[in-house]
């Protein structure tokens, strides 16, 4: 028995000596350089990398010439694409370097972390473990210290970031051999992990999660040792080394990961970006400055280490060029001086090469002359970077992603994280194609472009877009697969589905407009049918009014796409008839919020009806406005706007308007009278400037209020007058100072001036008064 135990222990020891755990920092260029050196020295038969095991299916594509980092492996649930996760790589990521090293030499390479199928199942502990954790007596929660901060404090550094950068990422390519550095990392991180467990500790859930992940890793390491006689290199986060060295049997690890919930997962490669690699983006494993790390990697990846001087000079030359692009006088001499200053600072601080802090201080002094404003203008380009990765055409993509790439080639649009403004002429084939592309993307939730020009929504022949890409939009493309495998089919499916799930007339009207500008007549027809059916049973007049305006704008101004004009005009007429029939009774006893929404909708509807040009509908609308002014149950703001529209369209003469105005403010409570006045006056001072009778009726009403009523009415009046421009306010004051004056109407002025009378019909036509049904 003793001999058997001794033989088993000897075999276990032999296996362990064939495993080399190489502890790295994710996305660290110094770690990547050291790792490359260690792999060259070890020449392992197999390379294992921390990462979801579903990534094994993507490994072969990493060596294709069109694969240009930053890239990410995208894992998403087959039945819910929004449930997704990324595993990003930059060219300076140690995992990417290990992957390429193994592929270039024909060695086996595998991912060994727990599967994405487990991570995305959103069940880090099973019910039994949760019950055990909840019944434990937990000590008061303590702040978990970063193990690097612990090491930094012991070594005399300010924080863990500075410590790791100085010793690993900016080691300068000199000193100890890579294997010696990794041995030192293992010792230090193991001690730091043990110290953290003793002092700060992790929660029970966190501990269980880490234990399970490391159980998966140990299992894969054992399997690799069975497959290969030679050395096995495992590239993992330095934090995990202590856990992987822990003595645990295969049976114990199998029990720990047994029966974990899993879901079906799809995997593909996706472009990534510098900004998404940065810690500022919210990426937990991100780095502060991807742009700076790329510059370090350029130094380390060369065949020969050129030293600190060219390294500093190249960075400062790049900085000077960016400053010149922003209009600053950054000379070559100043760039040379900045490089010398950075080298001097690094020498004083005992560093092999200048760090980012030294480079920034030198730039601020020699190139920016102490002006941080200049440096802030280029910080994103310089420190974060602007690179977006590219996927080789041979990589299998999601069907919708393939169609997206095809559209990008057709429209000559290239995703970029830099915000770009683009002006489109829809009368050109190229402009119309780009517009259609962007509108369809918005319908499926891929908001690459944002429409800036408000007039573009009116179906005019120009559009102004703001384009900004971020890699999260790749997930949105995956989510849209449920609607179709091409951009057109997905946009149709998403639009029709949204129309089937809403009874809001305004939302349906927006969907009709969106489908038309996206050149989706099938979806537009379905939304029109849905809108007509919903309008029959709808009693919300505000929603009906809101729906009319976007539809009228399309019919009025036209569109560069195919337009079902007959169906749209019929729909608008149906909606307008419903509104005219129910607007008065639907405006009784509205509360403040309902009244505010109603008057906004009335303004839009009144304008749209004038543009639509249907005389019968317009006349009926004016009759309803008159009835609302005389209806005592109508909400005061609605009555105020109704009277204002009758005044502006000259449906009522000045005496009738003045009488109605007086009736609604004299003897009424300050709240009701003030709400009426606010709505009547809102938007323009001309009504008071051109109609002195109304002005002095308002003046008399205010003068007759007692102190309490005046104080109560003042906020409403001030809010109404706040919409007047400075010139309008001044002219109102001039009117008040001048006393009561009679202002001639257009008709009276025409009678006194024969030439003006002859020009009056043309003037009315120019101002659009005849189209509003106003008699000369």
PDB file of N, CA, C and O in Angstrom, residues 1 56 136 232 238 253 257 336 353 432 464 493 507 536 667 695 715:
ATOM      1  N   UNK A   1       0.830  -1.209   0.000  1.00  0.00           N
ATOM      2  CA  UNK A   1       0.000   0.000   0.000  1.00  0.00           C
ATOM      3  C   UNK A   1       0.860   1.253   0.000  1.00  0.00           C
ATOM      4  O   UNK A   1       0.616   2.196  -0.740  1.00  0.00           O
ATOM      5  N   UNK A  56     -12.986  28.014 -28.152  1.00  0.00           N
ATOM      6  CA  UNK A  56     -12.159  27.077 -28.907  1.00  0.00           C
ATOM      7  C   UNK A  56     -12.563  27.027 -30.377  1.00  0.00           C
ATOM      8  O   UNK A  56     -11.716  26.865 -31.261  1.00  0.00           O
ATOM      9  N   UNK A 136     -25.361  31.243   6.953  1.00  0.00           N
ATOM     10  CA  UNK A 136     -24.094  31.468   7.651  1.00  0.00           C
ATOM     11  C   UNK A 136     -24.174  32.745   8.471  1.00  0.00           C
ATOM     12  O   UNK A 136     -24.898  33.687   8.138  1.00  0.00           O
ATOM     13  N   UNK A 232       3.297  21.985 -20.579  1.00  0.00           N
ATOM     14  CA  UNK A 232       2.023  22.675 -20.768  1.00  0.00           C
ATOM     15  C   UNK A 232       2.127  24.048 -20.127  1.00  0.00           C
ATOM     16  O   UNK A 232       2.507  24.163 -18.950  1.00  0.00           O
ATOM     17  N   UNK A 238      -2.905  36.735 -12.959  1.00  0.00           N
ATOM     18  CA  UNK A 238      -1.981  36.442 -11.855  1.00  0.00           C
ATOM     19  C   UNK A 238      -2.713  36.127 -10.558  1.00  0.00           C
ATOM     20  O   UNK A 238      -2.220  35.363  -9.729  1.00  0.00           O
ATOM     21  N   UNK A 253     -12.914  18.574  -7.635  1.00  0.00           N
ATOM     22  CA  UNK A 253     -13.245  19.608  -8.623  1.00  0.00           C
ATOM     23  C   UNK A 253     -14.506  19.254  -9.392  1.00  0.00           C
ATOM     24  O   UNK A 253     -15.351  20.118  -9.677  1.00  0.00           O
ATOM     25  N   UNK A 257     -18.204  21.557  -9.617  1.00  0.00           N
ATOM     26  CA  UNK A 257     -18.814  22.150 -10.822  1.00  0.00           C
ATOM     27  C   UNK A 257     -19.959  21.314 -11.372  1.00  0.00           C
ATOM     28  O   UNK A 257     -20.517  21.624 -12.419  1.00  0.00           O
ATOM     29  N   UNK A 336      11.313  67.690 -29.320  1.00  0.00           N
ATOM     30  CA  UNK A 336      12.614  67.147 -28.899  1.00  0.00           C
ATOM     31  C   UNK A 336      12.870  67.502 -27.438  1.00  0.00           C
ATOM     32  O   UNK A 336      13.325  66.669 -26.642  1.00  0.00           O
ATOM     33  N   UNK A 353      12.498  53.274 -18.672  1.00  0.00           N
ATOM     34  CA  UNK A 353      11.951  54.095 -19.748  1.00  0.00           C
ATOM     35  C   UNK A 353      10.901  55.017 -19.141  1.00  0.00           C
ATOM     36  O   UNK A 353      10.345  54.737 -18.084  1.00  0.00           O
ATOM     37  N   UNK A 432     -29.628  58.682 -50.962  1.00  0.00           N
ATOM     38  CA  UNK A 432     -30.838  57.941 -50.614  1.00  0.00           C
ATOM     39  C   UNK A 432     -30.495  56.569 -50.043  1.00  0.00           C
ATOM     40  O   UNK A 432     -31.136  56.105 -49.082  1.00  0.00           O
ATOM     41  N   UNK A 464     -29.422  65.506 -42.204  1.00  0.00           N
ATOM     42  CA  UNK A 464     -28.137  65.677 -41.527  1.00  0.00           C
ATOM     43  C   UNK A 464     -28.076  64.656 -40.398  1.00  0.00           C
ATOM     44  O   UNK A 464     -28.950  64.631 -39.526  1.00  0.00           O
ATOM     45  N   UNK A 493     -39.858  43.193 -39.867  1.00  0.00           N
ATOM     46  CA  UNK A 493     -40.358  42.399 -38.750  1.00  0.00           C
ATOM     47  C   UNK A 493     -40.440  43.176 -37.456  1.00  0.00           C
ATOM     48  O   UNK A 493     -41.429  43.081 -36.717  1.00  0.00           O
ATOM     49  N   UNK A 507     -47.738  56.673 -31.470  1.00  0.00           N
ATOM     50  CA  UNK A 507     -46.656  55.724 -31.728  1.00  0.00           C
ATOM     51  C   UNK A 507     -46.843  55.037 -33.077  1.00  0.00           C
ATOM     52  O   UNK A 507     -45.874  54.829 -33.820  1.00  0.00           O
ATOM     53  N   UNK A 536     -60.498  53.749 -34.457  1.00  0.00           N
ATOM     54  CA  UNK A 536     -61.946  53.558 -34.327  1.00  0.00           C
ATOM     55  C   UNK A 536     -62.360  53.440 -32.864  1.00  0.00           C
ATOM     56  O   UNK A 536     -63.421  53.913 -32.451  1.00  0.00           O
ATOM     57  N   UNK A 667     -64.111  88.113 -13.071  1.00  0.00           N
ATOM     58  CA  UNK A 667     -64.929  87.358 -12.127  1.00  0.00           C
ATOM     59  C   UNK A 667     -64.496  85.918 -11.920  1.00  0.00           C
ATOM     60  O   UNK A 667     -65.117  85.202 -11.129  1.00  0.00           O
ATOM     61  N   UNK A 695     -54.894  94.215 -24.818  1.00  0.00           N
ATOM     62  CA  UNK A 695     -53.834  94.633 -23.904  1.00  0.00           C
ATOM     63  C   UNK A 695     -54.421  95.363 -22.701  1.00  0.00           C
ATOM     64  O   UNK A 695     -54.050  95.101 -21.550  1.00  0.00           O
ATOM     65  N   UNK A 715     -47.191  84.235 -11.106  1.00  0.00           N
ATOM     66  CA  UNK A 715     -46.341  83.212 -11.747  1.00  0.00           C
ATOM     67  C   UNK A 715     -46.862  82.765 -13.111  1.00  0.00           C
ATOM     68  O   UNK A 715     -46.085  82.555 -14.037  1.00  0.00           O
TER      69      UNK A 715
END
